[in-house]
Every structure is written in C-alpha cells, then in structure tokens.
Amino acid sequence: MQIINTVSDLRKAIKIWRDSGETVAFVPTMGNLHAGHLQLVSQAKEKADRVVVSIFVNPTQFGVGEDFEAYPRTELEDQQKLEDACVDLLFLPAVADIYALDALTTITVAGVSEDYCGAFRPGHFSGVATVVCKLLNIVQPNMILLGLKDFQQLTVIKMMVRDLNIPVEIIAVETVREPNGLAMSSRNGYLTEEEKKIAAQLYKTLCGARDAILAGAKDYIEVEQQALRVLQQAGFLVDYFSVCRGSDLKKAKPEDVDLVLLVAAKLGKTRLIDNIYFYK
Ligand code: PAF
C-alpha cells in the first residue's frame, strides 16, 4: 500500500492508473477504522481496479466544544487494517495540505443540511460538504463509497454532487452493526460497558417504529413521541427522532412510501446517531 501525504504526490500516483485505463474507488474516512469502514473498502475492491482511502480528521466539521481534539486517532492500527484489506493507496494529508490559511470558499448545501443534526451542530454539514468536495477534486475517483449510517451526510453529499455536476458515482453501503444492533461508530469507543448495553435500545426503538408504520400507523407524530418516551426511559437525552421522506429528508406524510427514521441521542457524554431506511 502506498502512503501519500501531499496533493501533488497523490495526483501523480493516480495519473499512472488513469493513464492505463484503471478505475478508482474512493473511501473518505476520519480514521479509527472499524468493521463499517472495512465494509466500504471491501465493496470498493469489488467495484473498481484501485482503491484509495483517506484518513483526515476534518477540523471544519467540528463545532466549538465538540470532540475534535479528543477524536480517536489510531494511525498505526488503521494503516495495518488497510494493508490487510489490500487497499492500494492511503492518503494522509495534514490540515495545511487541505486548507490554505487564506481560503475563501466553503460549500453549503441548503435545505437538507438544516434540520436534524444540522440544527444541533451548526456548520457541521458545511464542513463535511467542503472537505468531501475538495477530496473529490483531489482524487477524481470514478466512485465514492459512503455509509448509510450517516444518512443525512449521505443526502447532503448526493445533493452537492448533483448540484455541482461532480462526475462521480455515489455508492451507499449498509450500516454494520454489533451483535446487539448498535451501529458501528468511531464514537462507540467513548461508551462504558454499561452504556454499550443501553445503546442497543437505539436500533431496537428504530425497528419498533418502523414495524408500527409497516403495520399501518399513520400518525407519525405519535410514532415519534412513543419512540422518544422509550429512549428517555432507557436513559437517553434525545436530540431528535423523526419520520422523514427518504429522498429529501422532509417530514414524511402518510402518502410517502420511501421513509427514513432518523435519530440522534446522547448517552452520558456520547452522542449517537442511527437510522432505518425502508419502503412502505
Ligand atoms: O463520515 C466521515 O467520516 C466524515 O464526515 C467524512 C465523510 C470522511 C468527511 O470528513
């Protein structure tokens, strides 16, 4: 596996593949890799000749008081996992390689960035959209693989790619879960053993709400409130639990058929997000 730190070296390495007609899949990450990331890599390997992974803890997507400094950085373990997964190239830029001090441009995807996590983390999705746009311009892959776990992030990136005519295919990959249903996340490492057991209730509650809708529940406010009560009783501080339309994340109406249930809730110091996407 090649390990490259600068944009110019990365471009040279990728040009050699491009010139010989090879396709490139790109998996952007912030490191602290787990089975969810490795699932993205394994699907990337199936779909393209070459796989590029980036590890960059992007400062612009963390708000004041969030965990940018504390975010787990496990570079050596991550490198080993990517070697074992036969990744072709790891891009490990420094902040100065990605952001010029006098940069003037940021990307904001209106609408889909504003509610849910966007309302609780002002500026977060602008930071995500800007860094993903920059990484796409740097790598210029044929496809980018993103996890369904971050459903709102995925929607923001889809809209950005559509609106800016970025020539890349987006491949959404299923969430990988612990045996108790807890979605894999780098932030699960913040949970105590006791909290990990309680955290399983997040997915159970999503499944319960989905099943209620599939069984005919039409009052989505009642579905949301019931889920909220269950999560609060389990010990969560809930930011939101929302029944949304899958295509644009607007509040779902009873006639909508592609639905996503979005949840974010704090357990102790850890903020967890999860979702279920389904057709009615
Ligand atoms: O999902 C993540 O890990 C990050 O938000 C991403 C897409 C790598 C951008 O920094």
CSV table of C-alpha atoms and ligand atoms in Angstrom, one decimal:
chain,number,residue,atom,x,y,z
A,1,MET,CA,0.0,0.0,0.0
A,2,GLN,CA,1.3,3.4,-0.9
A,3,ILE,CA,1.1,6.1,1.8
A,4,ILE,CA,0.9,9.6,0.4
A,5,ASN,CA,0.7,12.9,2.3
A,6,THR,CA,0.6,15.6,-0.3
A,7,VAL,CA,-1.9,16.5,-3.0
A,8,SER,CA,0.7,16.7,-5.8
A,9,ASP,CA,2.1,13.2,-5.0
A,10,LEU,CA,-1.4,11.8,-4.8
A,11,ARG,CA,-2.2,13.2,-8.2
A,12,LYS,CA,0.9,11.7,-9.8
A,13,ALA,CA,0.1,8.3,-8.3
A,14,ILE,CA,-3.5,8.3,-9.6
A,15,LYS,CA,-2.5,9.6,-13.0
A,16,ILE,CA,-0.4,6.4,-13.6
A,17,TRP,CA,-3.6,4.3,-13.0
A,18,ARG,CA,-5.8,6.6,-15.1
A,19,ASP,CA,-3.4,6.5,-18.0
A,20,SER,CA,-3.5,2.7,-18.0
A,21,GLY,CA,-7.3,2.8,-18.0
A,22,GLU,CA,-7.9,1.6,-14.4
A,23,THR,CA,-11.0,2.7,-12.4
A,24,VAL,CA,-10.6,4.3,-9.0
A,25,ALA,CA,-12.9,3.9,-5.9
A,26,PHE,CA,-12.5,6.4,-3.1
A,27,VAL,CA,-13.4,5.9,0.6
A,28,PRO,CA,-13.1,9.0,2.7
A,29,THR,CA,-12.7,8.5,6.5
A,30,MET,CA,-11.6,10.2,9.6
A,31,GLY,CA,-9.7,7.1,10.8
A,32,ASN,CA,-10.2,5.0,13.9
A,33,LEU,CA,-11.3,2.4,11.4
A,34,HIS,CA,-13.9,-0.3,12.4
A,35,ALA,CA,-15.8,-3.0,10.6
A,36,GLY,CA,-18.1,-0.4,9.0
A,37,HIS,CA,-15.2,1.3,7.2
A,38,LEU,CA,-13.8,-2.1,6.2
A,39,GLN,CA,-17.1,-2.9,4.6
A,40,LEU,CA,-16.8,0.2,2.5
A,41,VAL,CA,-13.3,-0.9,1.5
A,42,SER,CA,-14.4,-4.4,0.6
A,43,GLN,CA,-17.2,-3.1,-1.6
A,44,ALA,CA,-14.8,-0.6,-3.2
A,45,LYS,CA,-12.5,-3.5,-4.0
A,46,GLU,CA,-15.3,-5.4,-5.7
A,47,LYS,CA,-16.3,-2.4,-7.9
A,48,ALA,CA,-13.0,-0.8,-9.0
A,49,ASP,CA,-9.5,-1.6,-10.1
A,50,ARG,CA,-7.9,0.6,-7.5
A,51,VAL,CA,-9.0,1.7,-4.0
A,52,VAL,CA,-7.9,4.9,-2.4
A,53,VAL,CA,-8.7,5.6,1.3
A,54,SER,CA,-8.2,9.0,3.0
A,55,ILE,CA,-7.8,9.5,6.7
A,56,PHE,CA,-8.3,13.1,7.6
A,57,VAL,CA,-9.9,14.4,10.9
A,58,ASN,CA,-11.5,17.4,9.3
A,59,PRO,CA,-11.5,20.3,11.7
A,60,THR,CA,-14.1,22.3,9.9
A,61,GLN,CA,-16.9,19.8,10.6
A,62,PHE,CA,-16.4,20.0,14.4
A,63,GLY,CA,-18.2,22.8,16.3
A,64,VAL,CA,-16.9,24.7,19.3
A,65,GLY,CA,-16.9,22.4,22.3
A,66,GLU,CA,-17.1,19.2,20.2
A,67,ASP,CA,-14.6,16.4,20.2
A,68,PHE,CA,-12.1,17.5,17.5
A,69,GLU,CA,-9.1,17.3,19.9
A,70,ALA,CA,-10.3,14.1,21.6
A,71,TYR,CA,-11.4,12.4,18.4
A,72,PRO,CA,-9.6,9.0,18.4
A,73,ARG,CA,-6.5,9.0,16.3
A,74,THR,CA,-5.2,5.4,15.7
A,75,GLU,CA,-3.0,5.8,12.7
A,76,LEU,CA,-0.8,2.8,13.0
A,77,GLU,CA,-3.7,0.4,13.7
A,78,ASP,CA,-5.6,2.0,10.8
A,79,GLN,CA,-2.6,1.5,8.4
A,80,GLN,CA,-2.4,-2.2,9.3
A,81,LYS,CA,-6.1,-2.7,8.7
A,82,LEU,CA,-5.9,-1.1,5.3
A,83,GLU,CA,-2.8,-3.1,4.4
A,84,ASP,CA,-4.6,-6.3,5.4
A,85,ALA,CA,-7.6,-5.2,3.3
A,86,CYS,CA,-5.3,-4.7,0.2
A,87,VAL,CA,-6.0,-1.0,-0.2
A,88,ASP,CA,-3.8,0.5,-3.0
A,89,LEU,CA,-3.3,3.9,-1.6
A,90,LEU,CA,-3.7,5.7,1.7
A,91,PHE,CA,-4.0,9.5,1.6
A,92,LEU,CA,-2.9,11.0,4.9
A,93,PRO,CA,-2.8,14.8,4.4
A,94,ALA,CA,-2.1,17.4,7.1
A,95,VAL,CA,-4.6,20.1,7.7
A,96,ALA,CA,-2.3,22.6,5.8
A,97,ASP,CA,-2.4,20.3,2.8
A,98,ILE,CA,-6.2,20.6,2.6
A,99,TYR,CA,-6.9,24.1,3.8
A,100,ALA,CA,-5.0,27.2,2.8
A,101,LEU,CA,-4.9,29.7,5.6
A,102,ASP,CA,-6.5,32.3,3.3
A,103,ALA,CA,-9.1,30.0,1.8
A,104,LEU,CA,-12.3,31.9,0.9
A,105,THR,CA,-14.6,29.2,-0.4
A,106,THR,CA,-16.9,26.9,1.5
A,107,ILE,CA,-19.8,24.8,0.3
A,108,THR,CA,-23.2,24.9,1.9
A,109,VAL,CA,-26.0,22.6,0.8
A,110,ALA,CA,-29.2,24.4,1.8
A,111,GLY,CA,-32.3,22.6,2.9
A,112,VAL,CA,-31.1,19.1,3.6
A,113,SER,CA,-28.3,20.4,5.9
A,114,GLU,CA,-30.5,22.5,8.1
A,115,ASP,CA,-32.6,20.1,10.2
A,116,TYR,CA,-31.8,17.1,12.5
A,117,CYS,CA,-28.0,17.0,13.0
A,118,GLY,CA,-27.7,20.3,11.2
A,119,ALA,CA,-29.8,22.1,13.8
A,120,PHE,CA,-27.8,20.6,16.7
A,121,ARG,CA,-24.4,21.0,15.0
A,122,PRO,CA,-24.3,24.4,13.2
A,123,GLY,CA,-21.8,24.5,10.4
A,124,HIS,CA,-21.2,20.7,10.6
A,125,PHE,CA,-22.5,19.8,7.1
A,126,SER,CA,-20.9,22.8,5.5
A,127,GLY,CA,-17.6,21.4,6.8
A,128,VAL,CA,-18.4,17.9,5.5
A,129,ALA,CA,-19.5,19.2,2.1
A,130,THR,CA,-16.5,21.4,1.7
A,131,VAL,CA,-14.0,18.7,2.6
A,132,VAL,CA,-15.7,16.0,0.5
A,133,CYS,CA,-15.8,18.3,-2.5
A,134,LYS,CA,-12.1,19.1,-2.1
A,135,LEU,CA,-11.2,15.4,-1.7
A,136,LEU,CA,-13.3,14.6,-4.8
A,137,ASN,CA,-11.4,17.2,-6.7
A,138,ILE,CA,-8.1,15.9,-5.5
A,139,VAL,CA,-8.7,12.2,-6.0
A,140,GLN,CA,-11.1,12.5,-9.0
A,141,PRO,CA,-12.4,8.9,-8.4
A,142,ASN,CA,-14.9,7.1,-10.6
A,143,MET,CA,-16.9,6.3,-7.4
A,144,ILE,CA,-17.1,7.3,-3.8
A,145,LEU,CA,-18.4,4.9,-1.1
A,146,LEU,CA,-20.3,6.3,1.9
A,147,GLY,CA,-22.1,4.6,4.8
A,148,LEU,CA,-25.9,4.7,5.1
A,149,LYS,CA,-25.3,5.1,8.9
A,150,ASP,CA,-24.7,8.8,8.3
A,151,PHE,CA,-27.9,9.2,6.3
A,152,GLN,CA,-28.1,13.0,6.4
A,153,GLN,CA,-24.5,13.3,5.5
A,154,LEU,CA,-25.1,11.0,2.5
A,155,THR,CA,-28.1,13.1,1.4
A,156,VAL,CA,-26.0,16.3,1.7
A,157,ILE,CA,-23.2,14.8,-0.4
A,158,LYS,CA,-25.7,13.4,-3.0
A,159,MET,CA,-27.3,16.9,-3.4
A,160,MET,CA,-23.9,18.6,-3.7
A,161,VAL,CA,-22.7,16.1,-6.3
A,162,ARG,CA,-26.0,16.7,-8.3
A,163,ASP,CA,-26.0,20.5,-8.0
A,164,LEU,CA,-22.3,20.9,-8.8
A,165,ASN,CA,-22.2,18.3,-11.6
A,166,ILE,CA,-19.3,16.4,-9.9
A,167,PRO,CA,-18.6,13.4,-12.2
A,168,VAL,CA,-18.6,10.7,-9.5
A,169,GLU,CA,-20.9,7.8,-8.8
A,170,ILE,CA,-22.1,7.6,-5.1
A,171,ILE,CA,-22.4,4.1,-3.7
A,172,ALA,CA,-24.2,3.9,-0.4
A,173,VAL,CA,-23.2,1.0,1.8
A,174,GLU,CA,-25.3,-0.7,4.5
A,175,THR,CA,-24.6,0.0,8.2
A,176,VAL,CA,-22.6,-2.6,10.0
A,177,ARG,CA,-23.9,-3.4,13.5
A,178,GLU,CA,-22.7,-5.0,16.7
A,179,PRO,CA,-24.5,-8.3,17.5
A,180,ASN,CA,-26.8,-6.3,19.8
A,181,GLY,CA,-27.8,-4.0,16.9
A,182,LEU,CA,-25.6,-1.0,17.9
A,183,ALA,CA,-24.4,0.7,14.7
A,184,MET,CA,-20.6,0.7,14.4
A,185,SER,CA,-19.1,4.1,15.0
A,186,SER,CA,-15.8,5.5,16.0
A,187,ARG,CA,-17.6,7.3,18.9
A,188,ASN,CA,-18.7,3.9,20.4
A,189,GLY,CA,-15.3,3.8,22.0
A,190,TYR,CA,-16.5,6.6,24.3
A,191,LEU,CA,-19.2,4.4,25.8
A,192,THR,CA,-18.8,2.5,29.0
A,193,GLU,CA,-19.6,-1.3,29.0
A,194,GLU,CA,-22.9,-0.5,30.8
A,195,GLU,CA,-23.8,2.3,28.2
A,196,LYS,CA,-23.0,-0.1,25.3
A,197,LYS,CA,-25.8,-2.4,26.5
A,198,ILE,CA,-28.2,0.5,26.8
A,199,ALA,CA,-27.1,1.9,23.4
A,200,ALA,CA,-28.6,-1.2,21.7
A,201,GLN,CA,-32.0,0.3,22.5
A,202,LEU,CA,-31.5,2.9,19.8
A,203,TYR,CA,-31.8,0.4,17.0
A,204,LYS,CA,-34.5,-1.6,18.8
A,205,THR,CA,-36.6,1.6,19.0
A,206,LEU,CA,-36.0,2.4,15.3
A,207,CYS,CA,-37.1,-1.2,14.4
A,208,GLY,CA,-40.2,-0.8,16.7
A,209,ALA,CA,-41.2,2.5,15.0
A,210,ARG,CA,-40.6,1.0,11.5
A,211,ASP,CA,-42.7,-2.0,12.4
A,212,ALA,CA,-45.5,0.2,13.7
A,213,ILE,CA,-45.6,2.1,10.4
A,214,LEU,CA,-45.5,-1.1,8.4
A,215,ALA,CA,-48.4,-2.3,10.5
A,216,GLY,CA,-50.4,0.7,9.5
A,217,ALA,CA,-49.6,3.5,12.0
A,218,LYS,CA,-50.3,6.8,10.1
A,219,ASP,CA,-49.9,9.4,12.9
A,220,TYR,CA,-46.2,9.9,12.6
A,221,ILE,CA,-46.1,12.5,15.4
A,222,GLU,CA,-47.4,9.8,17.8
A,223,VAL,CA,-44.8,7.3,16.4
A,224,GLU,CA,-42.1,9.9,17.1
A,225,GLN,CA,-43.4,10.6,20.6
A,226,GLN,CA,-43.7,6.9,21.5
A,227,ALA,CA,-40.0,6.4,20.4
A,228,LEU,CA,-39.0,9.4,22.4
A,229,ARG,CA,-40.6,8.1,25.6
A,230,VAL,CA,-38.9,4.7,25.1
A,231,LEU,CA,-35.5,6.3,24.6
A,232,GLN,CA,-35.9,8.7,27.5
A,233,GLN,CA,-36.9,5.8,29.8
A,234,ALA,CA,-33.8,3.9,28.8
A,235,GLY,CA,-31.7,6.9,29.8
A,236,PHE,CA,-31.0,8.8,26.5
A,237,LEU,CA,-31.1,12.5,26.1
A,238,VAL,CA,-32.8,12.7,22.7
A,239,ASP,CA,-31.9,15.4,20.2
A,240,TYR,CA,-34.5,14.2,17.7
A,241,PHE,CA,-36.4,11.2,16.5
A,242,SER,CA,-38.0,12.0,13.1
A,243,VAL,CA,-40.0,10.2,10.5
A,244,CYS,CA,-38.8,11.6,7.2
A,245,ARG,CA,-39.1,11.2,3.5
A,246,GLY,CA,-36.0,9.3,2.3
A,247,SER,CA,-35.5,11.3,-0.9
A,248,ASP,CA,-35.2,14.8,0.6
A,249,LEU,CA,-35.5,14.4,4.4
A,250,LYS,CA,-38.7,16.5,4.6
A,251,LYS,CA,-41.1,15.4,7.3
A,252,ALA,CA,-42.9,12.4,6.0
A,253,LYS,CA,-46.6,12.5,5.0
A,254,PRO,CA,-48.8,9.4,5.2
A,255,GLU,CA,-48.8,9.1,1.4
A,256,ASP,CA,-45.0,8.9,1.2
A,257,VAL,CA,-43.6,5.5,0.5
A,258,ASP,CA,-39.8,5.8,0.9
A,259,LEU,CA,-39.2,6.6,4.5
A,260,VAL,CA,-36.2,7.1,6.8
A,261,LEU,CA,-36.4,7.2,10.6
A,262,LEU,CA,-33.6,9.5,11.9
A,263,VAL,CA,-32.4,9.5,15.5
A,264,ALA,CA,-29.7,11.3,17.5
A,265,ALA,CA,-29.4,10.9,21.2
A,266,LYS,CA,-26.8,11.3,23.9
A,267,LEU,CA,-25.9,8.6,26.3
A,268,GLY,CA,-23.7,10.1,29.0
A,269,LYS,CA,-21.1,12.1,27.1
A,270,THR,CA,-21.5,10.2,23.8
A,271,ARG,CA,-23.8,11.4,21.0
A,272,LEU,CA,-25.0,8.6,18.9
A,273,ILE,CA,-26.9,8.7,15.5
A,274,ASP,CA,-28.7,5.9,13.7
A,275,ASN,CA,-31.5,5.4,11.1
A,276,ILE,CA,-33.6,2.9,9.2
A,277,TYR,CA,-34.4,3.4,5.6
A,278,PHE,CA,-37.4,1.4,4.2
A,279,TYR,CA,-40.2,1.3,1.8
A,280,LYS,CA,-43.8,1.2,2.9
B,1,PAF,O1,-18.1,10.3,7.7
B,1,PAF,C1,-17.0,10.7,7.9
B,1,PAF,O2,-16.1,10.0,8.4
B,1,PAF,C2,-16.6,12.2,7.5
B,1,PAF,O3,-17.7,13.0,7.8
B,1,PAF,C3,-16.1,12.3,6.1
B,1,PAF,C4,-17.1,11.9,5.1
B,1,PAF,C5,-14.9,11.5,5.9
B,1,PAF,C6,-15.7,13.8,5.8
B,1,PAF,O4,-14.8,14.2,6.7
